[in-house]
PDB file of C-alpha atoms in Angstrom:
ATOM      1  CA  MET I   1       0.000   0.000   0.000  1.00  0.00           C
ATOM      2  CA  ARG I   2       1.070   3.384  -0.627  1.00  0.00           C
ATOM      3  CA  PRO I   3       1.452   6.045   1.931  1.00  0.00           C
ATOM      4  CA  ARG I   4      -1.262   8.019   0.405  1.00  0.00           C
ATOM      5  CA  GLU I   5      -3.574   5.110   0.477  1.00  0.00           C
ATOM      6  CA  LEU I   6      -2.369   4.258   3.953  1.00  0.00           C
ATOM      7  CA  GLY I   7      -3.101   7.826   5.124  1.00  0.00           C
ATOM      8  CA  ALA I   8      -6.503   7.745   3.511  1.00  0.00           C
ATOM      9  CA  ALA I   9      -7.214   4.407   5.173  1.00  0.00           C
ATOM     10  CA  PHE I  10      -6.076   5.905   8.500  1.00  0.00           C
ATOM     11  CA  VAL I  11      -8.412   8.866   8.039  1.00  0.00           C
ATOM     12  CA  VAL I  12     -11.266   6.542   7.083  1.00  0.00           C
ATOM     13  CA  ASP I  13     -10.414   4.352  10.081  1.00  0.00           C
ATOM     14  CA  LYS I  14     -10.350   7.400  12.344  1.00  0.00           C
ATOM     15  CA  GLU I  15     -13.680   8.598  11.005  1.00  0.00           C
ATOM     16  CA  ALA I  16     -15.082   5.117  11.419  1.00  0.00           C
ATOM     17  CA  SER I  17     -13.844   5.132  15.037  1.00  0.00           C
ATOM     18  CA  VAL I  18     -15.575   8.475  15.637  1.00  0.00           C
ATOM     19  CA  VAL I  19     -18.782   7.188  14.048  1.00  0.00           C
ATOM     20  CA  LEU I  20     -18.441   4.006  16.115  1.00  0.00           C
ATOM     21  CA  ALA I  21     -17.875   6.061  19.287  1.00  0.00           C
ATOM     22  CA  GLU I  22     -20.891   8.257  18.485  1.00  0.00           C
ATOM     23  CA  ALA I  23     -22.929   5.164  17.713  1.00  0.00           C
ATOM     24  CA  SER I  24     -21.821   3.730  21.098  1.00  0.00           C
ATOM     25  CA  VAL I  25     -22.923   6.907  22.881  1.00  0.00           C
ATOM     26  CA  VAL I  26     -26.273   6.786  21.091  1.00  0.00           C
ATOM     27  CA  LEU I  27     -26.547   3.098  22.017  1.00  0.00           C
ATOM     28  CA  VAL I  28     -25.751   3.868  25.675  1.00  0.00           C
ATOM     29  CA  GLU I  29     -28.307   6.694  25.663  1.00  0.00           C
ATOM     30  CA  ALA I  30     -30.856   4.359  24.076  1.00  0.00           C
ATOM     31  CA  LEU I  31     -30.017   1.770  26.767  1.00  0.00           C
ATOM     32  CA  VAL I  32     -30.565   4.409  29.510  1.00  0.00           C
ATOM     33  CA  VAL I  33     -33.892   5.393  27.928  1.00  0.00           C
ATOM     34  CA  PHE I  34     -34.807   1.693  27.701  1.00  0.00           C
ATOM     35  CA  VAL I  35     -33.883   1.105  31.359  1.00  0.00           C
ATOM     36  CA  GLU I  36     -35.789   4.217  32.421  1.00  0.00           C
ATOM     37  CA  ALA I  37     -38.745   3.114  30.332  1.00  0.00           C
ATOM     38  CA  SER I  38     -38.494  -0.382  31.853  1.00  0.00           C
ATOM     39  CA  VAL I  39     -38.597   1.079  35.389  1.00  0.00           C
ATOM     40  CA  VAL I  40     -42.095   2.503  34.829  1.00  0.00           C
ATOM     41  CA  PRO I  41     -43.721  -0.881  34.103  1.00  0.00           C
ATOM     42  CA  VAL I  42     -41.776  -2.460  36.987  1.00  0.00           C
ATOM     43  CA  VAL I  43     -42.954   0.293  39.351  1.00  0.00           C
ATOM     44  CA  ALA I  44     -46.459  -0.030  37.926  1.00  0.00           C
ATOM     45  CA  LEU I  45     -46.263  -3.777  38.486  1.00  0.00           C
ATOM     46  CA  ALA I  46     -45.088  -3.230  42.065  1.00  0.00           C
ATOM     47  CA  VAL I  47     -47.942  -0.759  42.636  1.00  0.00           C
ATOM     48  CA  LEU I  48     -50.340  -3.266  41.132  1.00  0.00           C
ATOM     49  CA  ALA I  49     -48.971  -5.989  43.441  1.00  0.00           C
ATOM     50  CA  VAL I  50     -49.383  -3.732  46.489  1.00  0.00           C
ATOM     51  CA  ALA I  51     -52.878  -2.782  45.336  1.00  0.00           C
ATOM     52  CA  SER I  52     -53.704  -6.478  44.923  1.00  0.00           C
ATOM     53  CA  VAL I  53     -52.505  -7.185  48.471  1.00  0.00           C
ATOM     54  CA  VAL I  54     -54.574  -4.258  49.780  1.00  0.00           C
ATOM     55  CA  LEU I  55     -57.577  -5.569  47.830  1.00  0.00           C
ATOM     56  CA  VAL I  56     -57.137  -9.065  49.277  1.00  0.00           C
ATOM     57  CA  VAL I  57     -56.846  -7.613  52.801  1.00  0.00           C
ATOM     58  CA  ALA I  58     -59.957  -5.505  52.183  1.00  0.00           C
ATOM     59  CA  LEU I  59     -61.762  -8.611  50.931  1.00  0.00           C
ATOM     60  CA  VAL I  60     -60.750 -10.528  54.073  1.00  0.00           C
ATOM     61  CA  VAL I  61     -61.960  -7.631  56.245  1.00  0.00           C
ATOM     62  CA  LEU I  62     -65.216  -7.551  54.280  1.00  0.00           C
ATOM     63  CA  VAL I  63     -65.705 -11.296  54.756  1.00  0.00           C
ATOM     64  CA  GLU I  64     -64.981 -10.964  58.492  1.00  0.00           C
ATOM     65  CA  ALA I  65     -67.413  -8.031  58.694  1.00  0.00           C
ATOM     66  CA  SER I  66     -70.012 -10.143  56.890  1.00  0.00           C
ATOM     67  CA  VAL I  67     -69.467 -12.951  59.401  1.00  0.00           C
ATOM     68  CA  VAL I  68     -69.873 -10.481  62.274  1.00  0.00           C
ATOM     69  CA  LEU I  69     -73.029  -9.135  60.610  1.00  0.00           C
ATOM     70  CA  VAL I  70     -74.445 -12.649  60.251  1.00  0.00           C
ATOM     71  CA  GLU I  71     -73.596 -13.401  63.898  1.00  0.00           C
ATOM     72  CA  ALA I  72     -75.243 -10.134  64.935  1.00  0.00           C
ATOM     73  CA  SER I  73     -78.310 -11.079  62.891  1.00  0.00           C
ATOM     74  CA  VAL I  74     -78.422 -14.461  64.643  1.00  0.00           C
ATOM     75  CA  VAL I  75     -78.194 -12.724  68.021  1.00  0.00           C
ATOM     76  CA  LEU I  76     -80.957 -10.341  66.948  1.00  0.00           C
ATOM     77  CA  VAL I  77     -83.178 -13.242  65.889  1.00  0.00           C
ATOM     78  CA  GLU I  78     -82.479 -15.038  69.188  1.00  0.00           C
ATOM     79  CA  ALA I  79     -83.291 -11.840  71.085  1.00  0.00           C
ATOM     80  CA  SER I  80     -86.527 -11.538  69.099  1.00  0.00           C
ATOM     81  CA  VAL I  81     -87.429 -15.128  70.018  1.00  0.00           C
ATOM     82  CA  VAL I  82     -86.747 -14.370  73.701  1.00  0.00           C
ATOM     83  CA  LEU I  83     -88.870 -11.223  73.408  1.00  0.00           C
ATOM     84  CA  VAL I  84     -91.748 -13.175  71.849  1.00  0.00           C
ATOM     85  CA  GLU I  85     -91.457 -15.825  74.577  1.00  0.00           C
ATOM     86  CA  ALA I  86     -91.487 -13.087  77.221  1.00  0.00           C
ATOM     87  CA  LEU I  87     -94.560 -11.587  75.557  1.00  0.00           C
ATOM     88  CA  VAL I  88     -96.286 -14.984  75.638  1.00  0.00           C
ATOM     89  CA  VAL I  89     -95.409 -15.345  79.327  1.00  0.00           C
ATOM     90  CA  PHE I  90     -96.693 -11.815  79.946  1.00  0.00           C
ATOM     91  CA  VAL I  91     -99.968 -12.559  78.135  1.00  0.00           C
ATOM     92  CA  GLU I  92    -100.327 -15.847  80.015  1.00  0.00           C
ATOM     93  CA  ALA I  93     -99.573 -14.059  83.284  1.00  0.00           C
ATOM     94  CA  SER I  94    -102.085 -11.348  82.360  1.00  0.00           C
ATOM     95  CA  VAL I  95    -104.793 -13.985  81.901  1.00  0.00           C
ATOM     96  CA  VAL I  96    -104.518 -14.986  85.579  1.00  0.00           C
ATOM     97  CA  PRO I  97    -105.339 -11.505  86.922  1.00  0.00           C
ATOM     98  CA  VAL I  98    -108.165 -11.151  84.383  1.00  0.00           C
ATOM     99  CA  VAL I  99    -109.623 -14.502  85.470  1.00  0.00           C
ATOM    100  CA  ALA I 100    -109.128 -13.528  89.107  1.00  0.00           C
ATOM    101  CA  LEU I 101    -110.885 -10.223  88.403  1.00  0.00           C
ATOM    102  CA  ALA I 102    -113.757 -12.085  86.741  1.00  0.00           C
ATOM    103  CA  VAL I 103    -114.004 -14.435  89.738  1.00  0.00           C
ATOM    104  CA  LEU I 104    -113.920 -11.409  92.042  1.00  0.00           C
ATOM    105  CA  ALA I 105    -116.701  -9.772  90.004  1.00  0.00           C
ATOM    106  CA  VAL I 106    -118.838 -12.918  90.194  1.00  0.00           C
ATOM    107  CA  ALA I 107    -118.131 -13.177  93.924  1.00  0.00           C
ATOM    108  CA  SER I 108    -119.120  -9.522  94.322  1.00  0.00           C
ATOM    109  CA  VAL I 109    -122.409 -10.166  92.505  1.00  0.00           C
ATOM    110  CA  VAL I 110    -123.045 -13.200  94.723  1.00  0.00           C
ATOM    111  CA  LEU I 111    -122.232 -11.091  97.781  1.00  0.00           C
ATOM    112  CA  VAL I 112    -124.634  -8.339  96.651  1.00  0.00           C
ATOM    113  CA  VAL I 113    -127.359 -10.936  96.019  1.00  0.00           C
ATOM    114  CA  ALA I 114    -126.691 -12.450  99.441  1.00  0.00           C
ATOM    115  CA  LEU I 115    -126.864  -8.975 100.978  1.00  0.00           C
ATOM    116  CA  VAL I 116    -130.197  -8.320  99.247  1.00  0.00           C
ATOM    117  CA  VAL I 117    -131.485 -11.672 100.497  1.00  0.00           C
ATOM    118  CA  LEU I 118    -130.234 -10.803 104.001  1.00  0.00           C
ATOM    119  CA  VAL I 119    -131.987  -7.419 103.888  1.00  0.00           C
ATOM    120  CA  GLU I 120    -135.197  -9.071 102.676  1.00  0.00           C
ATOM    121  CA  ALA I 121    -134.865 -11.688 105.430  1.00  0.00           C
ATOM    122  CA  SER I 122    -134.344  -8.870 107.938  1.00  0.00           C
ATOM    123  CA  VAL I 123    -137.496  -7.157 106.659  1.00  0.00           C
ATOM    124  CA  VAL I 124    -139.402 -10.429 106.985  1.00  0.00           C
ATOM    125  CA  LEU I 125    -137.948 -10.869 110.484  1.00  0.00           C
ATOM    126  CA  VAL I 126    -139.019  -7.347 111.453  1.00  0.00           C
ATOM    127  CA  GLU I 127    -142.484  -8.007 110.037  1.00  0.00           C
ATOM    128  CA  ALA I 128    -142.623 -11.310 111.918  1.00  0.00           C
ATOM    129  CA  SER I 129    -141.540  -9.498 115.092  1.00  0.00           C
ATOM    130  CA  VAL I 130    -144.319  -6.953 114.563  1.00  0.00           C
ATOM    131  CA  VAL I 131    -146.809  -9.809 114.101  1.00  0.00           C
ATOM    132  CA  LEU I 132    -145.415 -11.490 117.214  1.00  0.00           C
ATOM    133  CA  VAL I 133    -145.759  -8.261 119.226  1.00  0.00           C
ATOM    134  CA  GLU I 134    -149.313  -7.876 117.954  1.00  0.00           C
ATOM    135  CA  ALA I 135    -150.027 -11.483 118.894  1.00  0.00           C
ATOM    136  CA  LEU I 136    -148.540 -10.815 122.331  1.00  0.00           C
ATOM    137  CA  VAL I 137    -150.772  -7.768 122.705  1.00  0.00           C
ATOM    138  CA  VAL I 138    -153.781  -9.877 121.706  1.00  0.00           C
ATOM    139  CA  PHE I 139    -152.639 -12.577 124.161  1.00  0.00           C
ATOM    140  CA  VAL I 140    -152.207 -10.032 126.922  1.00  0.00           C
ATOM    141  CA  GLU I 141    -155.578  -8.513 126.104  1.00  0.00           C
ATOM    142  CA  ALA I 142    -157.069 -11.992 126.027  1.00  0.00           C
ATOM    143  CA  SER I 143    -155.364 -12.821 129.310  1.00  0.00           C
ATOM    144  CA  VAL I 144    -156.918  -9.784 130.990  1.00  0.00           C
ATOM    145  CA  VAL I 145    -160.444 -11.120 130.488  1.00  0.00           C
ATOM    146  CA  PRO I 146    -159.898 -14.351 132.522  1.00  0.00           C
ATOM    147  CA  VAL I 147    -158.041 -12.380 135.192  1.00  0.00           C
ATOM    148  CA  VAL I 148    -160.917  -9.909 135.434  1.00  0.00           C
ATOM    149  CA  ALA I 149    -163.333 -12.806 135.442  1.00  0.00           C
ATOM    150  CA  LEU I 150    -161.288 -14.490 138.154  1.00  0.00           C
ATOM    151  CA  ALA I 151    -161.322 -11.243 140.172  1.00  0.00           C
ATOM    152  CA  VAL I 152    -165.057 -10.985 139.684  1.00  0.00           C
ATOM    153  CA  LEU I 153    -165.390 -14.602 140.772  1.00  0.00           C
ATOM    154  CA  ALA I 154    -163.232 -13.930 143.823  1.00  0.00           C
ATOM    155  CA  VAL I 155    -165.281 -10.902 144.721  1.00  0.00           C
ATOM    156  CA  ALA I 156    -168.434 -12.901 144.193  1.00  0.00           C
ATOM    157  CA  SER I 157    -167.067 -15.682 146.379  1.00  0.00           C
ATOM    158  CA  VAL I 158    -166.192 -13.207 149.100  1.00  0.00           C
ATOM    159  CA  VAL I 159    -169.686 -11.705 148.826  1.00  0.00           C
ATOM    160  CA  LEU I 160    -171.188 -15.145 148.938  1.00  0.00           C
ATOM    161  CA  VAL I 161    -169.174 -16.103 151.974  1.00  0.00           C
ATOM    162  CA  VAL I 162    -170.077 -12.885 153.723  1.00  0.00           C
ATOM    163  CA  ALA I 163    -173.722 -13.341 152.841  1.00  0.00           C
TER     164      ALA I 163
END
């Protein structure tokens, strides 16, 4: 090769080295852009993973809350059953005083009837006493006649003895 050709080859080689170096810089910059661009999906994936974990935790909390709600509903139903049973007992217990009140009312009516009968019997007794007193007066009046007759007889006997 000739020096001129050798020099030209050197210049071409030098220019090729510069182009290669520039191409390397562009490649490195493209690699940096690629890495930076790759970070976004990785971060997005990490955020998505965290969001998925939060969603699963929220779902577990929701299921536990649903279980608590069901248990509370069961307790509410049991309390309602106890309340209904207490109401039945109250109604049954209320029947006893009502029956007792009815018995008391009937007994009061019987007592009033007995009192009326007693008053009527007292009236009859008073009337019988009046009749008895009248009979006694008649007896006394009737008893006076024989006594007067006996006195007259005694006087007559005395007169007869004296005569």
